[in-house]
Amino acid sequence: MRGGTLMKKLSRIRLINWHYFEDETIDLQGPTLITGMNRAGKSTILDAIQLILTTNTKKFNTAANEKGNRNLKGYVRCKLGYENNKYLRQGSIITFVALEVYEESFNRYFILGAKIDSIDEDSDLDI
């Protein structure tokens, strides 16, 4: 404990079929700065973290602009803003987003995550 608070640190992000990330593990050590060129995936990573920590499935890409039009199905099926409403992933898709967190006071790790199923382009998501 530091100053009477329980310290939890994000240590790893796991993204499977989350926008352009097909199968990615991002290890974090200490303070982390996410940088990169435009369209490199910075907002995509932040939106994955936001989804798990807040369970908000409606408001994405606010880091890029206030009028972000990304939605959960677009992240699962990999939709970009300029390809005329086509999804890059076809058929039945399963997406996983997971955060590994280190709990300092108990010297242990735990996982927070979600599995999202998309049967086809027209069906609702199962989260």
CSV table of N, CA and C in Angstrom, one decimal:
chain,number,residue,atom,x,y,z
A,1,MET,N,0.8,-1.2,0.0
A,1,MET,CA,0.0,0.0,0.0
A,1,MET,C,0.9,1.2,0.0
A,2,ARG,N,0.4,2.2,-0.8
A,2,ARG,CA,1.1,3.5,-0.8
A,2,ARG,C,0.1,4.6,-0.4
A,3,GLY,N,0.4,5.3,0.6
A,3,GLY,CA,-0.5,6.4,1.0
A,3,GLY,C,-1.9,5.9,1.3
A,4,GLY,N,-2.1,4.6,1.8
A,4,GLY,CA,-3.4,4.1,2.1
A,4,GLY,C,-4.2,3.6,0.9
A,5,THR,N,-3.6,3.6,-0.3
A,5,THR,CA,-4.4,3.1,-1.4
A,5,THR,C,-3.8,1.8,-1.9
A,6,LEU,N,-4.6,0.9,-2.5
A,6,LEU,CA,-4.2,-0.3,-3.0
A,6,LEU,C,-3.7,-0.1,-4.5
A,7,MET,N,-2.5,-0.4,-4.8
A,7,MET,CA,-1.9,-0.1,-6.1
A,7,MET,C,-2.2,-1.3,-7.0
A,8,LYS,N,-2.8,-1.0,-8.2
A,8,LYS,CA,-3.0,-1.9,-9.3
A,8,LYS,C,-2.3,-1.3,-10.5
A,9,LYS,N,-1.6,-2.2,-11.2
A,9,LYS,CA,-0.9,-1.7,-12.4
A,9,LYS,C,-1.2,-2.6,-13.6
A,10,LEU,N,-1.6,-1.9,-14.7
A,10,LEU,CA,-1.8,-2.6,-16.0
A,10,LEU,C,-0.5,-3.2,-16.5
A,11,SER,N,-0.4,-4.5,-16.6
A,11,SER,CA,0.9,-5.1,-17.0
A,11,SER,C,0.9,-5.7,-18.4
A,12,ARG,N,-0.3,-6.0,-19.0
A,12,ARG,CA,-0.3,-6.6,-20.3
A,12,ARG,C,-1.7,-6.4,-20.9
A,13,ILE,N,-1.7,-6.2,-22.2
A,13,ILE,CA,-3.0,-6.1,-23.0
A,13,ILE,C,-3.0,-7.2,-24.0
A,14,ARG,N,-4.0,-7.9,-24.1
A,14,ARG,CA,-4.2,-9.0,-25.1
A,14,ARG,C,-5.3,-8.7,-26.0
A,15,LEU,N,-5.0,-8.6,-27.3
A,15,LEU,CA,-6.0,-8.3,-28.3
A,15,LEU,C,-6.1,-9.4,-29.4
A,16,ILE,N,-7.2,-10.0,-29.6
A,16,ILE,CA,-7.4,-11.0,-30.6
A,16,ILE,C,-8.6,-10.6,-31.5
A,17,ASN,N,-8.4,-10.3,-32.8
A,17,ASN,CA,-9.4,-9.9,-33.7
A,17,ASN,C,-10.1,-8.6,-33.2
A,18,TRP,N,-9.2,-7.6,-32.7
A,18,TRP,CA,-9.7,-6.3,-32.3
A,18,TRP,C,-9.2,-5.3,-33.3
A,19,HIS,N,-10.0,-4.9,-34.2
A,19,HIS,CA,-9.7,-4.0,-35.3
A,19,HIS,C,-8.6,-4.6,-36.1
A,20,TYR,N,-7.5,-3.9,-36.3
A,20,TYR,CA,-6.4,-4.5,-37.1
A,20,TYR,C,-5.5,-5.5,-36.3
A,21,PHE,N,-5.7,-5.6,-35.0
A,21,PHE,CA,-4.9,-6.5,-34.2
A,21,PHE,C,-5.5,-7.9,-34.3
A,22,GLU,N,-4.8,-8.8,-35.0
A,22,GLU,CA,-5.3,-10.1,-35.1
A,22,GLU,C,-5.0,-11.0,-33.9
A,23,ASP,N,-3.7,-10.9,-33.4
A,23,ASP,CA,-3.3,-11.7,-32.3
A,23,ASP,C,-2.1,-11.0,-31.7
A,24,GLU,N,-2.3,-10.1,-30.8
A,24,GLU,CA,-1.3,-9.2,-30.2
A,24,GLU,C,-1.3,-9.2,-28.7
A,25,THR,N,-0.1,-9.3,-28.1
A,25,THR,CA,0.1,-9.1,-26.7
A,25,THR,C,1.0,-7.9,-26.5
A,26,ILE,N,0.6,-7.0,-25.7
A,26,ILE,CA,1.4,-5.8,-25.4
A,26,ILE,C,1.8,-5.8,-24.0
A,27,ASP,N,3.1,-5.9,-23.8
A,27,ASP,CA,3.6,-5.9,-22.4
A,27,ASP,C,3.9,-4.5,-22.0
A,28,LEU,N,3.5,-4.2,-20.7
A,28,LEU,CA,3.7,-2.9,-20.2
A,28,LEU,C,4.6,-3.0,-19.0
A,29,GLN,N,5.6,-2.1,-18.9
A,29,GLN,CA,6.5,-2.1,-17.7
A,29,GLN,C,6.6,-0.7,-17.2
A,30,GLY,N,6.1,-0.4,-16.1
A,30,GLY,CA,6.2,1.0,-15.6
A,30,GLY,C,5.3,1.9,-16.4
A,31,PRO,N,5.6,3.2,-16.2
A,31,PRO,CA,4.9,4.2,-17.0
A,31,PRO,C,5.0,4.0,-18.5
A,32,THR,N,4.0,4.1,-19.2
A,32,THR,CA,4.0,3.8,-20.6
A,32,THR,C,3.4,4.9,-21.4
A,33,LEU,N,4.1,5.3,-22.5
A,33,LEU,CA,3.6,6.3,-23.5
A,33,LEU,C,3.3,5.5,-24.8
A,34,ILE,N,2.1,5.7,-25.2
A,34,ILE,CA,1.7,5.1,-26.5
A,34,ILE,C,1.8,6.2,-27.6
A,35,THR,N,2.8,5.9,-28.5
A,35,THR,CA,3.0,6.9,-29.6
A,35,THR,C,3.0,6.2,-30.9
A,36,GLY,N,2.9,6.9,-32.0
A,36,GLY,CA,2.9,6.3,-33.3
A,36,GLY,C,2.3,7.3,-34.3
A,37,MET,N,2.5,6.9,-35.6
A,37,MET,CA,1.9,7.7,-36.7
A,37,MET,C,0.4,7.6,-36.7
A,38,ASN,N,-0.2,8.5,-37.4
A,38,ASN,CA,-1.7,8.5,-37.6
A,38,ASN,C,-2.1,7.1,-38.1
A,39,ARG,N,-3.2,6.6,-37.6
A,39,ARG,CA,-3.7,5.2,-38.0
A,39,ARG,C,-2.8,4.1,-37.6
A,40,ALA,N,-2.0,4.3,-36.6
A,40,ALA,CA,-1.1,3.2,-36.2
A,40,ALA,C,-1.8,2.3,-35.2
A,41,GLY,N,-2.9,2.7,-34.6
A,41,GLY,CA,-3.6,1.9,-33.6
A,41,GLY,C,-3.6,2.4,-32.2
A,42,LYS,N,-3.1,3.6,-32.0
A,42,LYS,CA,-3.1,4.2,-30.6
A,42,LYS,C,-4.5,4.3,-30.0
A,43,SER,N,-5.4,4.9,-30.7
A,43,SER,CA,-6.8,5.0,-30.2
A,43,SER,C,-7.5,3.6,-30.1
A,44,THR,N,-7.1,2.7,-31.0
A,44,THR,CA,-7.7,1.3,-30.9
A,44,THR,C,-7.3,0.6,-29.6
A,45,ILE,N,-6.0,0.8,-29.2
A,45,ILE,CA,-5.6,0.3,-27.9
A,45,ILE,C,-6.3,0.9,-26.8
A,46,LEU,N,-6.4,2.2,-26.8
A,46,LEU,CA,-7.1,2.9,-25.7
A,46,LEU,C,-8.6,2.5,-25.6
A,47,ASP,N,-9.2,2.3,-26.8
A,47,ASP,CA,-10.6,1.9,-26.8
A,47,ASP,C,-10.8,0.5,-26.2
A,48,ALA,N,-9.8,-0.4,-26.5
A,48,ALA,CA,-9.9,-1.7,-25.9
A,48,ALA,C,-9.8,-1.6,-24.4
A,49,ILE,N,-8.9,-0.8,-23.9
A,49,ILE,CA,-8.8,-0.6,-22.4
A,49,ILE,C,-10.1,0.0,-21.8
A,50,GLN,N,-10.6,1.0,-22.5
A,50,GLN,CA,-11.8,1.6,-22.1
A,50,GLN,C,-13.0,0.6,-22.0
A,51,LEU,N,-13.1,-0.3,-23.1
A,51,LEU,CA,-14.2,-1.2,-23.1
A,51,LEU,C,-14.2,-2.1,-21.9
A,52,ILE,N,-13.0,-2.6,-21.5
A,52,ILE,CA,-12.9,-3.5,-20.4
A,52,ILE,C,-13.1,-2.8,-19.0
A,53,LEU,N,-12.5,-1.6,-18.9
A,53,LEU,CA,-12.6,-0.9,-17.6
A,53,LEU,C,-13.9,-0.3,-17.3
A,54,THR,N,-14.6,0.1,-18.4
A,54,THR,CA,-15.9,0.9,-18.2
A,54,THR,C,-17.1,0.1,-18.7
A,55,THR,N,-16.9,-1.0,-19.5
A,55,THR,CA,-18.0,-1.7,-20.2
A,55,THR,C,-18.8,-0.9,-21.1
A,56,ASN,N,-18.3,0.3,-21.5
A,56,ASN,CA,-19.0,1.2,-22.4
A,56,ASN,C,-18.8,0.6,-23.9
A,57,THR,N,-19.9,0.2,-24.5
A,57,THR,CA,-19.8,-0.3,-25.9
A,57,THR,C,-20.3,0.7,-26.9
A,58,LYS,N,-20.6,1.9,-26.5
A,58,LYS,CA,-21.2,2.9,-27.4
A,58,LYS,C,-20.2,4.0,-27.9
A,59,LYS,N,-19.3,4.4,-27.1
A,59,LYS,CA,-18.5,5.6,-27.4
A,59,LYS,C,-17.1,5.3,-27.6
A,60,PHE,N,-16.6,5.2,-28.8
A,60,PHE,CA,-15.2,4.8,-29.1
A,60,PHE,C,-14.6,6.0,-29.9
A,61,ASN,N,-13.2,5.9,-29.9
A,61,ASN,CA,-12.4,6.8,-30.7
A,61,ASN,C,-12.5,8.3,-30.3
A,62,THR,N,-12.8,8.5,-29.1
A,62,THR,CA,-12.9,9.9,-28.6
A,62,THR,C,-11.5,10.5,-28.5
A,63,ALA,N,-10.5,9.7,-28.4
A,63,ALA,CA,-9.1,10.2,-28.3
A,63,ALA,C,-8.8,10.9,-29.6
A,64,ALA,N,-9.3,10.4,-30.7
A,64,ALA,CA,-9.0,10.9,-32.0
A,64,ALA,C,-9.8,12.2,-32.4
A,65,ASN,N,-11.0,12.1,-32.0
A,65,ASN,CA,-11.9,13.3,-32.2
A,65,ASN,C,-13.2,13.1,-31.5
A,66,GLU,N,-13.9,14.2,-31.2
A,66,GLU,CA,-15.2,14.1,-30.5
A,66,GLU,C,-16.3,13.4,-31.3
A,67,LYS,N,-16.2,13.4,-32.6
A,67,LYS,CA,-17.2,12.8,-33.4
A,67,LYS,C,-16.8,11.5,-33.9
A,68,GLY,N,-16.1,10.7,-33.1
A,68,GLY,CA,-15.6,9.4,-33.6
A,68,GLY,C,-16.8,8.5,-33.9
A,69,ASN,N,-16.8,7.9,-35.0
A,69,ASN,CA,-17.9,7.0,-35.5
A,69,ASN,C,-17.6,5.5,-35.4
A,70,ARG,N,-16.6,5.1,-34.7
A,70,ARG,CA,-16.3,3.7,-34.5
A,70,ARG,C,-17.4,3.1,-33.6
A,71,ASN,N,-17.7,1.8,-33.8
A,71,ASN,CA,-18.5,1.1,-32.9
A,71,ASN,C,-18.0,-0.3,-32.7
A,72,LEU,N,-18.6,-1.0,-31.8
A,72,LEU,CA,-18.1,-2.3,-31.3
A,72,LEU,C,-18.0,-3.3,-32.5
A,73,LYS,N,-19.0,-3.3,-33.3
A,73,LYS,CA,-19.0,-4.2,-34.5
A,73,LYS,C,-17.9,-3.9,-35.4
A,74,GLY,N,-17.6,-2.6,-35.6
A,74,GLY,CA,-16.5,-2.2,-36.5
A,74,GLY,C,-15.2,-2.7,-35.9
A,75,TYR,N,-15.0,-2.7,-34.6
A,75,TYR,CA,-13.8,-3.2,-34.0
A,75,TYR,C,-13.7,-4.7,-34.2
A,76,VAL,N,-14.8,-5.4,-34.0
A,76,VAL,CA,-14.7,-6.9,-34.1
A,76,VAL,C,-14.5,-7.3,-35.5
A,77,ARG,N,-15.2,-6.7,-36.5
A,77,ARG,CA,-15.1,-7.1,-37.9
A,77,ARG,C,-14.1,-6.3,-38.7
A,78,CYS,N,-13.4,-5.4,-38.1
A,78,CYS,CA,-12.3,-4.6,-38.7
A,78,CYS,C,-12.9,-3.8,-39.8
A,79,LYS,N,-13.6,-2.7,-39.4
A,79,LYS,CA,-14.1,-1.7,-40.4
A,79,LYS,C,-13.3,-0.5,-40.3
A,80,LEU,N,-12.8,0.0,-41.5
A,80,LEU,CA,-12.2,1.3,-41.6
A,80,LEU,C,-13.1,2.3,-42.1
A,81,GLY,N,-12.8,3.6,-41.9
A,81,GLY,CA,-13.8,4.6,-42.3
A,81,GLY,C,-13.9,4.8,-43.8
A,82,TYR,N,-13.0,4.3,-44.5
A,82,TYR,CA,-13.0,4.7,-46.0
A,82,TYR,C,-13.3,3.5,-46.9
A,83,GLU,N,-13.8,2.4,-46.4
A,83,GLU,CA,-13.9,1.3,-47.4
A,83,GLU,C,-15.4,1.0,-47.7
A,84,ASN,N,-16.2,2.0,-47.8
A,84,ASN,CA,-17.6,1.9,-48.2
A,84,ASN,C,-18.4,0.8,-47.5
A,85,ASN,N,-18.4,0.9,-46.2
A,85,ASN,CA,-19.2,0.0,-45.3
A,85,ASN,C,-18.9,-1.5,-45.4
A,86,LYS,N,-17.7,-1.8,-45.9
A,86,LYS,CA,-17.3,-3.2,-46.0
A,86,LYS,C,-16.4,-3.6,-44.7
A,87,TYR,N,-16.7,-4.8,-44.2
A,87,TYR,CA,-15.8,-5.3,-43.1
A,87,TYR,C,-14.7,-6.1,-43.7
A,88,LEU,N,-13.5,-6.0,-43.1
A,88,LEU,CA,-12.4,-6.8,-43.6
A,88,LEU,C,-12.5,-8.3,-43.1
A,89,ARG,N,-13.2,-8.5,-41.9
A,89,ARG,CA,-13.4,-9.9,-41.4
A,89,ARG,C,-14.8,-10.4,-41.8
A,90,GLN,N,-14.8,-11.5,-42.5
A,90,GLN,CA,-16.1,-12.1,-42.9
A,90,GLN,C,-16.4,-13.3,-42.1
A,91,GLY,N,-17.6,-13.8,-42.2
A,91,GLY,CA,-18.0,-15.1,-41.5
A,91,GLY,C,-18.2,-14.8,-40.0
A,92,SER,N,-18.1,-15.9,-39.3
A,92,SER,CA,-18.2,-15.9,-37.9
A,92,SER,C,-16.9,-15.5,-37.2
A,93,ILE,N,-17.0,-14.5,-36.3
A,93,ILE,CA,-15.8,-13.9,-35.7
A,93,ILE,C,-15.9,-14.0,-34.2
A,94,ILE,N,-14.8,-14.3,-33.6
A,94,ILE,CA,-14.7,-14.2,-32.1
A,94,ILE,C,-13.6,-13.3,-31.8
A,95,THR,N,-13.9,-12.3,-30.9
A,95,THR,CA,-12.9,-11.3,-30.5
A,95,THR,C,-12.6,-11.5,-29.0
A,96,PHE,N,-11.4,-11.3,-28.6
A,96,PHE,CA,-11.0,-11.3,-27.2
A,96,PHE,C,-10.2,-10.1,-26.9
A,97,VAL,N,-10.6,-9.4,-25.8
A,97,VAL,CA,-9.9,-8.3,-25.3
A,97,VAL,C,-9.6,-8.6,-23.8
A,98,ALA,N,-8.4,-8.6,-23.4
A,98,ALA,CA,-8.1,-8.9,-22.0
A,98,ALA,C,-7.0,-8.0,-21.4
A,99,LEU,N,-7.1,-7.6,-20.2
A,99,LEU,CA,-6.1,-6.8,-19.5
A,99,LEU,C,-5.6,-7.6,-18.3
A,100,GLU,N,-4.3,-7.7,-18.2
A,100,GLU,CA,-3.7,-8.3,-17.1
A,100,GLU,C,-3.3,-7.2,-16.1
A,101,VAL,N,-3.6,-7.3,-14.9
A,101,VAL,CA,-3.4,-6.3,-13.9
A,101,VAL,C,-2.6,-6.9,-12.7
A,102,TYR,N,-1.6,-6.2,-12.3
A,102,TYR,CA,-0.8,-6.6,-11.1
A,102,TYR,C,-1.3,-5.9,-9.9
A,103,GLU,N,-1.6,-6.6,-8.9
A,103,GLU,CA,-2.1,-6.1,-7.6
A,103,GLU,C,-1.0,-6.1,-6.6
A,104,GLU,N,-0.4,-5.0,-6.4
A,104,GLU,CA,0.9,-4.8,-5.7
A,104,GLU,C,0.7,-5.3,-4.2
A,105,SER,N,-0.3,-5.0,-3.6
A,105,SER,CA,-0.5,-5.3,-2.1
A,105,SER,C,-0.6,-6.8,-1.9
A,106,PHE,N,-1.0,-7.6,-2.9
A,106,PHE,CA,-1.2,-9.0,-2.7
A,106,PHE,C,-0.1,-9.8,-3.5
A,107,ASN,N,0.7,-9.1,-4.2
A,107,ASN,CA,1.7,-9.7,-5.1
A,107,ASN,C,1.1,-10.7,-6.0
A,108,ARG,N,0.1,-10.3,-6.7
A,108,ARG,CA,-0.6,-11.3,-7.6
A,108,ARG,C,-1.1,-10.6,-8.9
A,109,TYR,N,-1.4,-11.3,-9.9
A,109,TYR,CA,-2.0,-10.8,-11.1
A,109,TYR,C,-3.5,-11.3,-11.2
A,110,PHE,N,-4.3,-10.5,-11.9
A,110,PHE,CA,-5.6,-11.0,-12.3
A,110,PHE,C,-5.9,-10.4,-13.7
A,111,ILE,N,-6.9,-11.1,-14.3
A,111,ILE,CA,-7.3,-10.7,-15.7
A,111,ILE,C,-8.7,-10.2,-15.7
A,112,LEU,N,-8.9,-9.1,-16.5
A,112,LEU,CA,-10.2,-8.6,-16.8
A,112,LEU,C,-10.4,-8.7,-18.3
A,113,GLY,N,-11.5,-9.2,-18.8
A,113,GLY,CA,-11.6,-9.3,-20.2
A,113,GLY,C,-13.0,-9.5,-20.7
A,114,ALA,N,-13.1,-9.6,-22.0
A,114,ALA,CA,-14.4,-9.9,-22.7
A,114,ALA,C,-14.2,-10.7,-23.9
A,115,LYS,N,-15.2,-11.6,-24.2
A,115,LYS,CA,-15.2,-12.3,-25.4
A,115,LYS,C,-16.4,-11.8,-26.2
A,116,ILE,N,-16.3,-11.5,-27.4
A,116,ILE,CA,-17.3,-11.0,-28.2
A,116,ILE,C,-17.5,-11.8,-29.5
A,117,ASP,N,-18.7,-12.3,-29.7
A,117,ASP,CA,-19.0,-13.2,-30.8
A,117,ASP,C,-19.8,-12.3,-31.8
A,118,SER,N,-19.5,-12.5,-33.1
A,118,SER,CA,-20.2,-11.9,-34.2
A,118,SER,C,-20.5,-13.0,-35.2
A,119,ILE,N,-21.7,-13.5,-35.3
A,119,ILE,CA,-22.0,-14.6,-36.1
A,119,ILE,C,-21.9,-14.2,-37.6
A,120,ASP,N,-22.4,-13.1,-38.0
A,120,ASP,CA,-22.4,-12.6,-39.3
A,120,ASP,C,-22.5,-11.0,-39.3
A,121,GLU,N,-22.4,-10.4,-40.4
A,121,GLU,CA,-22.4,-8.9,-40.5
A,121,GLU,C,-23.7,-8.3,-40.1
A,122,ASP,N,-24.8,-9.1,-40.2
A,122,ASP,CA,-26.1,-8.5,-39.9
A,122,ASP,C,-26.6,-8.7,-38.5
A,123,SER,N,-26.1,-9.7,-37.8
A,123,SER,CA,-26.5,-10.1,-36.5
A,123,SER,C,-25.9,-9.2,-35.4
A,124,ASP,N,-26.7,-9.1,-34.3
A,124,ASP,CA,-26.2,-8.4,-33.1
A,124,ASP,C,-25.0,-9.1,-32.6
A,125,LEU,N,-24.1,-8.4,-31.8
A,125,LEU,CA,-23.0,-9.0,-31.2
A,125,LEU,C,-23.4,-9.7,-29.9
A,126,ASP,N,-22.7,-10.7,-29.5
A,126,ASP,CA,-22.9,-11.4,-28.3
A,126,ASP,C,-21.7,-11.2,-27.4
A,127,ILE,N,-21.9,-10.4,-26.3
A,127,ILE,CA,-20.8,-10.0,-25.5
A,127,ILE,C,-21.0,-10.5,-24.1
